[in-house]
mmCIF file of C-alpha atoms in Angstrom:
data_model
loop_
_atom_site.group_PDB
_atom_site.id
_atom_site.type_symbol
_atom_site.label_atom_id
_atom_site.label_comp_id
_atom_site.label_asym_id
_atom_site.label_seq_id
_atom_site.Cartn_x
_atom_site.Cartn_y
_atom_site.Cartn_z
ATOM 1 C CA MET U 85 77.452 112.793 111.479
ATOM 2 C CA THR U 86 77.378 109.150 110.361
ATOM 3 C CA THR U 87 78.616 108.002 106.962
ATOM 4 C CA GLU U 88 76.873 105.026 105.413
ATOM 5 C CA VAL U 89 78.955 101.989 104.487
ATOM 6 C CA VAL U 90 77.823 100.370 101.240
ATOM 7 C CA LYS U 91 79.097 96.815 100.866
ATOM 8 C CA SER U 92 79.225 94.756 97.683
ATOM 9 C CA HIS U 93 81.243 91.777 96.490
ATOM 10 C CA LEU U 94 83.511 91.190 93.508
ATOM 11 C CA VAL U 95 84.136 87.748 92.010
ATOM 12 C CA VAL U 96 87.908 87.502 91.615
ATOM 13 C CA ALA U 97 88.317 83.801 90.775
ATOM 14 C CA GLN U 98 86.708 80.380 90.692
ATOM 15 C CA ASN U 99 88.080 77.359 92.500
ATOM 16 C CA ALA U 100 88.443 73.905 90.898
ATOM 17 C CA SER U 101 84.874 73.078 91.910
ATOM 18 C CA GLY U 102 83.622 76.020 89.873
ATOM 19 C CA ARG U 103 82.582 78.021 92.931
ATOM 20 C CA ASN U 104 83.090 81.769 92.964
ATOM 21 C CA MET U 105 85.656 83.368 95.259
ATOM 22 C CA ASN U 106 84.579 86.844 96.318
ATOM 23 C CA VAL U 107 86.141 89.846 98.004
ATOM 24 C CA PRO U 108 84.132 92.472 99.892
ATOM 25 C CA ILE U 109 84.185 96.067 98.692
ATOM 26 C CA TYR U 110 83.301 98.767 101.236
ATOM 27 C CA ARG U 111 82.383 102.166 99.789
ATOM 28 C CA MET U 112 81.973 105.275 101.929
ATOM 29 C CA LYS U 113 80.803 108.398 100.137
ATOM 30 C CA GLY U 114 80.414 111.855 101.587
ATOM 31 C CA ALA U 115 77.912 114.546 100.729
ATOM 32 C CA ARG U 116 80.679 117.003 99.853
ATOM 33 C CA PRO U 117 82.894 116.850 96.758
ATOM 34 C CA GLY U 118 86.425 115.607 97.199
ATOM 35 C CA PRO U 119 88.991 113.063 96.059
ATOM 36 C CA THR U 120 88.456 109.388 95.351
ATOM 37 C CA VAL U 121 90.581 107.099 97.520
ATOM 38 C CA TYR U 122 91.275 103.399 96.964
ATOM 39 C CA ILE U 123 92.794 101.189 99.685
ATOM 40 C CA GLN U 124 93.411 97.434 99.482
ATOM 41 C CA SER U 125 95.155 94.853 101.649
ATOM 42 C CA SER U 126 96.510 91.284 101.522
ATOM 43 C CA ILE U 127 97.390 90.900 97.861
ATOM 44 C CA HIS U 128 100.041 88.595 99.350
ATOM 45 C CA GLY U 129 98.226 86.003 101.413
ATOM 46 C CA ALA U 130 100.508 86.086 104.477
ATOM 47 C CA GLU U 131 100.378 89.879 104.735
ATOM 48 C CA VAL U 132 97.298 90.214 106.906
ATOM 49 C CA GLN U 133 97.866 93.256 109.133
ATOM 50 C CA GLY U 134 96.330 95.585 106.547
ATOM 51 C CA ASN U 135 92.948 93.966 107.158
ATOM 52 C CA VAL U 136 93.034 95.173 110.758
ATOM 53 C CA VAL U 137 94.012 98.634 109.532
ATOM 54 C CA ILE U 138 91.001 98.682 107.195
ATOM 55 C CA TYR U 139 88.767 97.542 110.077
ATOM 56 C CA HIS U 140 89.918 100.508 112.174
ATOM 57 C CA LEU U 141 89.538 102.851 109.207
ATOM 58 C CA ILE U 142 85.933 101.815 108.644
ATOM 59 C CA GLN U 143 85.088 102.216 112.323
ATOM 60 C CA ARG U 144 86.531 105.735 112.361
ATOM 61 C CA LEU U 145 85.318 106.832 108.944
ATOM 62 C CA LYS U 146 81.707 106.016 109.824
ATOM 63 C CA ASN U 147 81.804 108.970 112.222
ATOM 64 C CA MET U 148 83.695 111.392 109.982
ATOM 65 C CA ASP U 149 82.524 113.913 107.399
ATOM 66 C CA ILE U 150 84.002 112.468 104.202
ATOM 67 C CA CYS U 151 84.607 114.593 101.132
ATOM 68 C CA GLY U 152 84.491 112.475 97.999
ATOM 69 C CA GLU U 153 84.600 108.683 98.188
ATOM 70 C CA ILE U 154 86.753 106.099 99.945
ATOM 71 C CA ILE U 155 86.842 102.531 98.591
ATOM 72 C CA LEU U 156 88.287 99.811 100.834
ATOM 73 C CA VAL U 157 89.022 96.236 99.749
ATOM 74 C CA PRO U 158 90.352 94.025 102.565
ATOM 75 C CA ASN U 159 91.749 90.549 101.905
ATOM 76 C CA CYS U 160 91.769 91.308 98.184
ATOM 77 C CA ASN U 161 93.410 87.950 97.386
ATOM 78 C CA PRO U 162 91.419 85.168 99.104
ATOM 79 C CA ILE U 163 93.228 82.573 96.998
ATOM 80 C CA GLY U 164 96.588 83.515 98.464
ATOM 81 C CA THR U 165 95.252 83.725 102.006
ATOM 82 C CA ASN U 166 94.095 80.111 101.828
ATOM 83 C CA ILE U 167 97.328 78.598 100.480
ATOM 84 C CA LYS U 168 98.678 76.949 103.631
ATOM 85 C CA ALA U 169 101.503 74.485 104.296
ATOM 86 C CA GLY U 170 101.269 73.463 107.918
ATOM 87 C CA GLU U 171 101.311 76.629 109.998
ATOM 88 C CA TYR U 172 102.677 78.789 107.163
ATOM 89 C CA THR U 173 100.764 80.794 104.557
ATOM 90 C CA LEU U 174 102.424 80.361 101.164
ATOM 91 C CA GLY U 175 100.466 83.203 99.625
ATOM 92 C CA ARG U 176 103.142 85.208 97.815
ATOM 93 C CA PHE U 177 102.964 83.346 94.498
ATOM 94 C CA ASP U 178 100.234 81.803 92.375
ATOM 95 C CA PRO U 179 100.900 78.082 93.058
ATOM 96 C CA VAL U 180 99.837 77.056 89.549
ATOM 97 C CA ASN U 181 101.892 79.494 87.469
ATOM 98 C CA GLY U 182 104.492 80.653 90.018
ATOM 99 C CA THR U 183 103.566 84.310 89.463
ATOM 100 C CA ASN U 184 104.001 86.921 92.182
ATOM 101 C CA TRP U 185 100.478 88.073 93.077
ATOM 102 C CA ASN U 186 101.697 91.698 93.036
ATOM 103 C CA ARG U 187 103.322 91.785 89.603
ATOM 104 C CA GLY U 188 100.434 91.491 87.131
ATOM 105 C CA TYR U 189 99.030 95.021 87.007
ATOM 106 C CA PHE U 190 98.908 96.771 83.647
ATOM 107 C CA TYR U 191 100.938 99.679 82.291
ATOM 108 C CA ASP U 192 101.791 100.522 78.665
ATOM 109 C CA LYS U 193 104.232 103.426 78.402
ATOM 110 C CA GLY U 194 103.824 103.698 74.635
ATOM 111 C CA SER U 195 100.064 104.019 74.951
ATOM 112 C CA VAL U 196 100.475 106.816 77.514
ATOM 113 C CA GLU U 197 102.850 108.701 75.224
ATOM 114 C CA THR U 198 100.405 108.318 72.331
ATOM 115 C CA PHE U 199 97.648 109.787 74.505
ATOM 116 C CA ALA U 200 99.936 112.627 75.587
ATOM 117 C CA ASN U 201 100.252 113.670 71.949
ATOM 118 C CA THR U 202 96.493 114.397 71.920
ATOM 119 C CA VAL U 203 96.714 116.940 74.765
ATOM 120 C CA THR U 204 96.337 120.521 73.546
ATOM 121 C CA PRO U 205 97.858 123.630 75.142
ATOM 122 C CA GLU U 206 94.448 125.004 76.144
ATOM 123 C CA GLU U 207 92.923 121.764 77.508
ATOM 124 C CA SER U 208 92.058 121.977 81.210
ATOM 125 C CA ILE U 209 93.616 119.714 83.824
ATOM 126 C CA ALA U 210 90.145 118.357 84.662
ATOM 127 C CA GLY U 211 89.520 117.601 81.003
ATOM 128 C CA ILE U 212 92.846 115.823 80.574
ATOM 129 C CA LYS U 213 92.234 113.735 83.695
ATOM 130 C CA GLN U 214 88.758 112.713 82.607
ATOM 131 C CA ARG U 215 89.932 111.644 79.151
ATOM 132 C CA PHE U 216 93.022 109.885 80.456
ATOM 133 C CA ARG U 217 91.072 107.898 83.043
ATOM 134 C CA GLN U 218 88.782 106.654 80.315
ATOM 135 C CA HIS U 219 91.836 105.789 78.241
ATOM 136 C CA LEU U 220 93.305 103.764 81.121
ATOM 137 C CA THR U 221 89.966 102.058 81.810
ATOM 138 C CA ASN U 222 89.635 101.009 78.189
ATOM 139 C CA ALA U 223 93.177 99.641 78.167
ATOM 140 C CA ILE U 224 92.598 97.538 81.297
ATOM 141 C CA ASN U 225 89.279 96.222 79.989
ATOM 142 C CA GLU U 226 90.910 95.311 76.681
ATOM 143 C CA LYS U 227 93.688 93.469 78.494
ATOM 144 C CA LEU U 228 91.167 91.509 80.574
ATOM 145 C CA ALA U 229 89.391 90.494 77.367
ATOM 146 C CA GLU U 230 92.591 88.955 75.950
ATOM 147 C CA PRO U 231 91.309 86.146 73.659
ATOM 148 C CA TRP U 232 94.058 83.743 74.734
ATOM 149 C CA GLY U 233 93.252 84.284 78.404
ATOM 150 C CA LEU U 234 95.407 85.394 81.326
ATOM 151 C CA GLY U 235 96.987 83.735 84.341
ATOM 152 C CA LEU U 236 95.090 83.812 87.615
ATOM 153 C CA ALA U 237 97.344 86.411 89.250
ATOM 154 C CA GLN U 238 97.019 88.823 86.343
ATOM 155 C CA GLN U 239 93.253 88.349 86.176
ATOM 156 C CA LEU U 240 93.032 89.203 89.861
ATOM 157 C CA ASN U 241 95.336 92.212 89.521
ATOM 158 C CA LEU U 242 93.415 93.669 86.594
ATOM 159 C CA LYS U 243 90.048 93.302 88.332
ATOM 160 C CA LEU U 244 91.443 95.188 91.316
ATOM 161 C CA GLN U 245 93.035 97.767 89.050
ATOM 162 C CA GLN U 246 89.602 98.428 87.530
ATOM 163 C CA LEU U 247 88.456 99.494 91.015
ATOM 164 C CA ALA U 248 91.486 101.760 91.527
ATOM 165 C CA VAL U 249 91.808 103.372 88.106
ATOM 166 C CA ASN U 250 89.635 106.400 88.907
ATOM 167 C CA ALA U 251 91.192 107.063 92.316
ATOM 168 C CA ASP U 252 93.229 110.157 93.104
ATOM 169 C CA TYR U 253 95.043 108.388 95.948
ATOM 170 C CA VAL U 254 95.840 104.667 96.021
ATOM 171 C CA LEU U 255 97.209 102.856 99.083
ATOM 172 C CA ASP U 256 98.306 99.217 98.854
ATOM 173 C CA LEU U 257 98.803 97.737 102.341
ATOM 174 C CA HIS U 258 101.568 95.145 102.723
ATOM 175 C CA ASN U 259 103.849 93.511 105.311
ATOM 176 C CA GLY U 260 107.427 92.298 105.232
ATOM 177 C CA PRO U 261 108.695 88.912 106.519
ATOM 178 C CA VAL U 262 110.041 90.253 109.853
ATOM 179 C CA SER U 263 109.841 93.970 109.314
ATOM 180 C CA THR U 264 109.560 97.490 110.628
ATOM 181 C CA ARG U 265 107.162 100.046 109.134
ATOM 182 C CA HIS U 266 108.282 101.535 105.822
ATOM 183 C CA ILE U 267 106.707 103.073 102.747
ATOM 184 C CA TYR U 268 107.453 103.295 99.016
ATOM 185 C CA ILE U 269 106.958 106.841 97.697
ATOM 186 C CA PRO U 270 107.268 108.062 94.083
ATOM 187 C CA GLU U 271 109.951 110.717 93.835
ATOM 188 C CA TYR U 272 107.510 113.344 92.566
ATOM 189 C CA ALA U 273 105.418 112.932 95.745
ATOM 190 C CA LYS U 274 108.332 113.312 98.176
ATOM 191 C CA ASP U 275 106.522 115.948 100.226
ATOM 192 C CA SER U 276 103.873 113.375 101.153
ATOM 193 C CA ALA U 277 106.439 111.411 103.191
ATOM 194 C CA ALA U 278 105.849 113.770 106.101
ATOM 195 C CA LEU U 279 102.071 113.194 106.002
ATOM 196 C CA PHE U 280 102.276 109.545 107.139
ATOM 197 C CA ASN U 281 103.453 108.435 110.574
ATOM 198 C CA ILE U 282 105.945 106.034 109.016
ATOM 199 C CA PRO U 283 109.631 106.422 109.938
ATOM 200 C CA HIS U 284 111.348 104.781 106.951
ATOM 201 C CA CYS U 285 110.690 106.080 103.417
ATOM 202 C CA ILE U 286 111.936 104.625 100.124
ATOM 203 C CA PHE U 287 111.810 107.016 97.168
ATOM 204 C CA ILE U 288 111.257 105.244 93.876
ATOM 205 C CA PRO U 289 111.739 106.386 90.237
ATOM 206 C CA ASN U 290 109.336 106.243 87.315
ATOM 207 C CA ILE U 291 110.036 102.575 86.609
ATOM 208 C CA PHE U 292 107.308 99.938 86.299
ATOM 209 C CA ALA U 293 107.906 96.525 87.884
ATOM 210 C CA GLY U 294 104.313 95.297 87.964
ATOM 211 C CA ALA U 295 103.018 96.499 91.359
ATOM 212 C CA LEU U 296 99.784 98.435 91.950
ATOM 213 C CA ASP U 297 101.426 101.641 93.157
ATOM 214 C CA GLU U 298 103.618 101.724 90.032
ATOM 215 C CA ALA U 299 100.683 100.873 87.761
ATOM 216 C CA THR U 300 98.923 103.909 89.254
ATOM 217 C CA PHE U 301 101.636 106.561 89.323
ATOM 218 C CA CYS U 302 103.739 105.588 86.285
ATOM 219 C CA PRO U 303 101.013 106.526 83.745
ATOM 220 C CA TRP U 304 100.337 109.909 85.358
ATOM 221 C CA TRP U 305 104.011 110.650 85.882
ATOM 222 C CA THR U 306 104.809 109.736 82.273
ATOM 223 C CA LEU U 307 101.898 111.830 80.997
ATOM 224 C CA GLN U 308 103.023 114.782 83.092
ATOM 225 C CA GLU U 309 106.609 114.604 81.797
ATOM 226 C CA HIS U 310 105.534 114.131 78.179
ATOM 227 C CA VAL U 311 103.158 117.105 78.252
ATOM 228 C CA LYS U 312 105.883 119.268 79.778
ATOM 229 C CA SER U 313 108.394 118.181 77.144
ATOM 230 C CA ARG U 314 106.055 118.561 74.163
ATOM 231 C CA LEU U 315 104.086 121.653 75.155
ATOM 232 C CA ASP U 316 106.500 123.246 77.622
ATOM 233 C CA ARG U 317 103.562 123.167 80.020
ATOM 234 C CA ASP U 318 103.976 122.353 83.703
ATOM 235 C CA VAL U 319 101.045 120.209 84.803
ATOM 236 C CA SER U 320 100.287 118.435 88.064
ATOM 237 C CA PHE U 321 97.516 115.861 88.145
ATOM 238 C CA ASP U 322 97.673 115.270 91.910
ATOM 239 C CA VAL U 323 97.438 111.486 91.633
ATOM 240 C CA GLU U 324 99.555 109.610 94.177
ATOM 241 C CA ALA U 325 100.039 105.951 95.027
ATOM 242 C CA PHE U 326 102.005 104.217 97.769
ATOM 243 C CA THR U 327 102.883 100.790 99.056
ATOM 244 C CA LEU U 328 102.700 100.823 102.853
ATOM 245 C CA GLU U 329 104.600 98.064 104.672
ATOM 246 C CA MET U 330 103.176 97.837 108.178
ATOM 247 C CA GLY U 331 105.306 95.396 110.101
ATOM 248 C CA SER U 332 105.649 91.634 109.869
ATOM 249 C CA GLN U 333 103.582 89.083 107.995
ATOM 250 C CA GLU U 334 101.563 86.186 109.459
ATOM 251 C CA VAL U 335 100.426 88.239 112.484
ATOM 252 C CA ILE U 336 97.787 90.842 113.255
ATOM 253 C CA ASN U 337 97.889 93.394 116.049
ATOM 254 C CA PHE U 338 94.778 95.467 116.725
ATOM 255 C CA SER U 339 96.536 98.231 118.665
ATOM 256 C CA GLU U 340 99.174 98.649 115.937
ATOM 257 C CA GLY U 341 96.379 98.647 113.366
ATOM 258 C CA ALA U 342 94.769 101.622 115.088
ATOM 259 C CA ILE U 343 98.075 103.504 114.866
ATOM 260 C CA ASP U 344 98.354 102.861 111.132
ATOM 261 C CA ALA U 345 94.722 103.837 110.548
ATOM 262 C CA ALA U 346 95.429 107.180 112.223
ATOM 263 C CA SER U 347 98.495 107.576 110.004
ATOM 264 C CA ILE U 348 96.421 107.023 106.853
ATOM 265 C CA ILE U 349 93.742 109.433 108.064
ATOM 266 C CA SER U 350 96.402 112.113 108.642
ATOM 267 C CA TYR U 351 97.551 111.718 105.034
ATOM 268 C CA LEU U 352 94.025 111.727 103.601
ATOM 269 C CA ASN U 353 93.073 114.741 105.693
ATOM 270 C CA ALA U 354 95.982 116.686 104.200
ATOM 271 C CA LYS U 355 94.654 115.713 100.760
ATOM 272 C CA GLY U 356 91.164 117.086 101.393
ATOM 273 C CA ALA U 357 89.312 113.833 102.057
ATOM 274 C CA PHE U 358 87.563 115.131 105.219
ATOM 275 C CA TYR U 359 85.636 118.175 106.351
ATOM 276 C CA GLN U 360 86.627 119.749 109.670
ATOM 277 C CA CYS U 361 89.052 117.001 110.677
ATOM 278 C CA ASP U 362 91.884 117.843 113.076
ATOM 279 C CA VAL U 363 94.007 114.704 112.596
ATOM 280 C CA LYS U 364 97.546 115.709 111.640
ATOM 281 C CA PRO U 365 100.774 113.769 111.113
ATOM 282 C CA GLU U 366 102.934 113.253 114.152
ATOM 283 C CA SER U 367 106.184 115.077 114.691
ATOM 284 C CA MET U 368 108.742 112.293 114.340
ATOM 285 C CA GLN U 369 112.066 111.415 112.790
ATOM 286 C CA ARG U 370 111.671 110.220 109.219
ATOM 287 C CA ILE U 371 114.523 108.604 107.343
ATOM 288 C CA GLY U 372 114.693 108.555 103.550
ATOM 289 C CA VAL U 373 116.599 106.470 101.042
ATOM 290 C CA ASN U 374 116.662 106.294 97.257
ATOM 291 C CA LEU U 375 115.605 102.933 95.847
ATOM 292 C CA ARG U 376 119.096 102.302 94.454
ATOM 293 C CA ASP U 377 120.437 102.474 98.027
ATOM 294 C CA TYR U 378 117.872 100.050 99.445
ATOM 295 C CA LYS U 379 120.102 96.991 99.392
ATOM 296 C CA THR U 380 119.513 93.273 99.713
ATOM 297 C CA LEU U 381 122.106 91.214 101.579
ATOM 298 C CA PHE U 382 122.267 87.727 100.066
ATOM 299 C CA THR U 383 124.055 84.832 101.724
ATOM 300 C CA ASP U 384 126.839 82.859 100.059
ATOM 301 C CA TRP U 385 126.442 80.136 102.679
ATOM 302 C CA GLY U 386 123.746 77.995 104.249
ATOM 303 C CA GLY U 387 123.175 77.359 107.949
ATOM 304 C CA MET U 388 121.120 78.196 111.014
ATOM 305 C CA VAL U 389 120.859 81.889 111.885
ATOM 306 C CA GLU U 390 120.205 84.077 114.891
ATOM 307 C CA TYR U 391 119.210 87.551 113.701
ATOM 308 C CA LEU U 392 121.053 90.023 115.920
ATOM 309 C CA ALA U 393 120.105 93.286 114.201
ATOM 310 C CA LYS U 394 116.536 94.426 114.812
ATOM 311 C CA PRO U 395 114.553 95.999 111.970
ATOM 312 C CA GLY U 396 114.498 99.776 112.279
ATOM 313 C CA HIS U 397 117.633 100.047 114.455
ATOM 314 C CA ALA U 398 120.751 101.640 112.918
ATOM 315 C CA ILE U 399 123.890 99.493 112.688
ATOM 316 C CA THR U 400 127.415 100.791 112.083
ATOM 317 C CA LYS U 401 129.927 99.142 109.778
ATOM 318 C CA GLY U 402 131.456 96.042 111.359
ATOM 319 C CA GLN U 403 128.721 95.465 113.923
ATOM 320 C CA PRO U 404 127.184 91.967 113.871
ATOM 321 C CA LEU U 405 124.008 91.398 111.887
ATOM 322 C CA ALA U 406 123.637 87.673 112.525
ATOM 323 C CA GLN U 407 125.296 84.665 114.114
ATOM 324 C CA ILE U 408 125.464 81.529 111.984
ATOM 325 C CA LEU U 409 125.555 77.926 113.164
ATOM 326 C CA ASN U 410 127.230 75.411 110.817
ATOM 327 C CA ILE U 411 125.974 71.925 111.631
ATOM 328 C CA ASP U 412 128.972 70.171 109.992
ATOM 329 C CA ASP U 413 131.518 72.031 112.142
ATOM 330 C CA LEU U 414 130.075 71.885 115.644
ATOM 331 C CA ASP U 415 133.266 70.161 116.878
ATOM 332 C CA ASN U 416 135.651 72.955 115.849
ATOM 333 C CA ASN U 417 136.035 76.750 115.696
ATOM 334 C CA ASN U 418 134.005 76.997 112.480
ATOM 335 C CA GLY U 419 130.816 75.837 114.195
ATOM 336 C CA SER U 420 129.735 79.437 114.777
ATOM 337 C CA LYS U 421 130.595 82.674 113.034
ATOM 338 C CA LEU U 422 129.364 86.244 112.909
ATOM 339 C CA LEU U 423 128.069 88.090 109.862
ATOM 340 C CA ASN U 424 129.046 91.748 110.193
ATOM 341 C CA ALA U 425 127.559 94.828 108.527
ATOM 342 C CA PRO U 426 129.477 95.779 105.348
ATOM 343 C CA CYS U 427 128.675 99.486 105.897
ATOM 344 C CA ASP U 428 126.555 101.761 108.078
ATOM 345 C CA LEU U 429 122.958 100.679 107.534
ATOM 346 C CA ILE U 430 119.440 100.343 108.911
ATOM 347 C CA PRO U 431 117.921 96.854 108.675
ATOM 348 C CA ILE U 432 114.324 97.134 107.485
ATOM 349 C CA LEU U 433 113.371 93.470 107.274
ATOM 350 C CA HIS U 434 114.922 90.024 107.468
ATOM 351 C CA PHE U 435 114.181 86.458 106.396
ATOM 352 C CA PRO U 436 111.572 84.889 108.713
ATOM 353 C CA SER U 437 113.199 81.492 109.257
ATOM 354 C CA ALA U 438 116.315 80.453 111.164
ATOM 355 C CA SER U 439 117.024 77.793 108.512
ATOM 356 C CA VAL U 440 118.800 79.486 105.633
ATOM 357 C CA LEU U 441 119.904 78.234 102.219
ATOM 358 C CA SER U 442 122.805 79.771 100.302
ATOM 359 C CA GLY U 443 121.586 82.638 98.135
ATOM 360 C CA THR U 444 118.845 83.642 100.594
ATOM 361 C CA GLN U 445 117.769 87.287 100.870
ATOM 362 C CA LEU U 446 118.812 87.563 104.506
ATOM 363 C CA TYR U 447 118.316 91.300 105.146
ATOM 364 C CA LYS U 448 117.000 94.306 103.239
ATOM 365 C CA VAL U 449 118.626 97.508 104.486
ATOM 366 C CA PHE U 450 118.871 101.277 104.061
ATOM 367 C CA THR U 451 122.312 102.530 103.042
ATOM 368 C CA ASN U 452 123.292 106.145 102.323
ATOM 369 C CA TYR U 453 120.149 107.191 104.163
ATOM 370 C CA TYR U 454 119.285 110.697 105.288
ATOM 371 C CA SER U 455 116.860 112.607 107.502
ATOM 372 C CA ILE U 456 113.811 114.073 105.757
ATOM 373 C CA THR U 457 112.470 116.103 108.691
#
C-alpha cells in the first residue's frame, strides 16, 4: 500500500526584514489506529544528519502500513542553520540572546503535581491521558502568550512543543561535534534501549534541563510517580521520548542515514506503529551508562591537539587520549606532551577543532559503563 504524505508549513520566526521563516511539517497517517509519533531534526543548526534520516524515513514510510500518525519536522530551526562564520555553522546558540536553541522547552513540575491531585482511583488511563494532554497544551499556549514576550529560542521551542505534545513517542535527532552514535533514554524506559540499533546508551533521571525529550517525559514520569504515591496505584502511560545523537555535526551521509532510519523503524514497529512489518532491532552489543557517569574532560591548558582516542572505542586507564603541541616550547622537551585517560573509559565525542583554549570540553566519555545485552 502507499501512505499519503501531507505537507504543511509552520512559521517559526521572522527575520529583520519582517519576512516569515518556515519549517515543513510532513504528516503520514494510517487507516488503522495506533500511536502518534513526533520526530524532529536540526534544532542545533550544525546538526544536519537527522535531515537525511527523515528523508529516508519518508521514503520508506510511504510504502508501509502505518498505524496511527507520524509527524516529521526536518530542519526545525532554519535560523540556526543559516548562522555561518566562514565554513562553520554557529547554530548552537541564539546569536541575539546567547540562548541554547535546545533549552527553552516548557515544564512546570508544580502544575503537574496539581493536576495529579485531580486523578481519581477509578479514572481510566485513557481518560487521564486525554485530560493531561489538554492540560499540557493549555500550559504551553499560555506560556507562548506571555504578555512581556519571549526570546527567539523559547518561542521556537514552544511552537515545536505544541506539535509534539500529543505524541506517544518523541524522537529529537541530534549530532555531536566529532561523535559516535549514542542515545539518551529515561530510566523508566530502559527496556527500549534494545529496540534501537544504537550501541551507546545514556540513562537519565527525572530531571528537567530544558530539552525536548525531558519536556516530554518529565511531566508523564512525574504524574505517574505522584499518582502511585497518592493513590497507591501503579499506572503506565506509555509515553517515551529520546534524544538520538547520530554521529558528527556539519556533515551528512546518506548511507548512514538509511541505517538510522531502519533503527527508528525497528523501535516504532515494536511500539505498534506499523501493521505487518518485519523490521526488528539488530543483535548487537549495547553499552549503558548512568548520566552521573557520563563525564566531561575539561582542559586546564591551551594548545594544539591531535585526538588519539576515537569515539566509540574503549580506552584503558593510562592510555593516551590526545597529544598536545605547546607553541611556546617547541625548542625544548615541553613542546609536546600526552594527555592520558584518568580511568577506563569510552570516548563518545570530542571537541571538533585542533585549536584548544584552557577550560575546553575536550572529550565526553562513558565511565563505569556496563553491557545491557
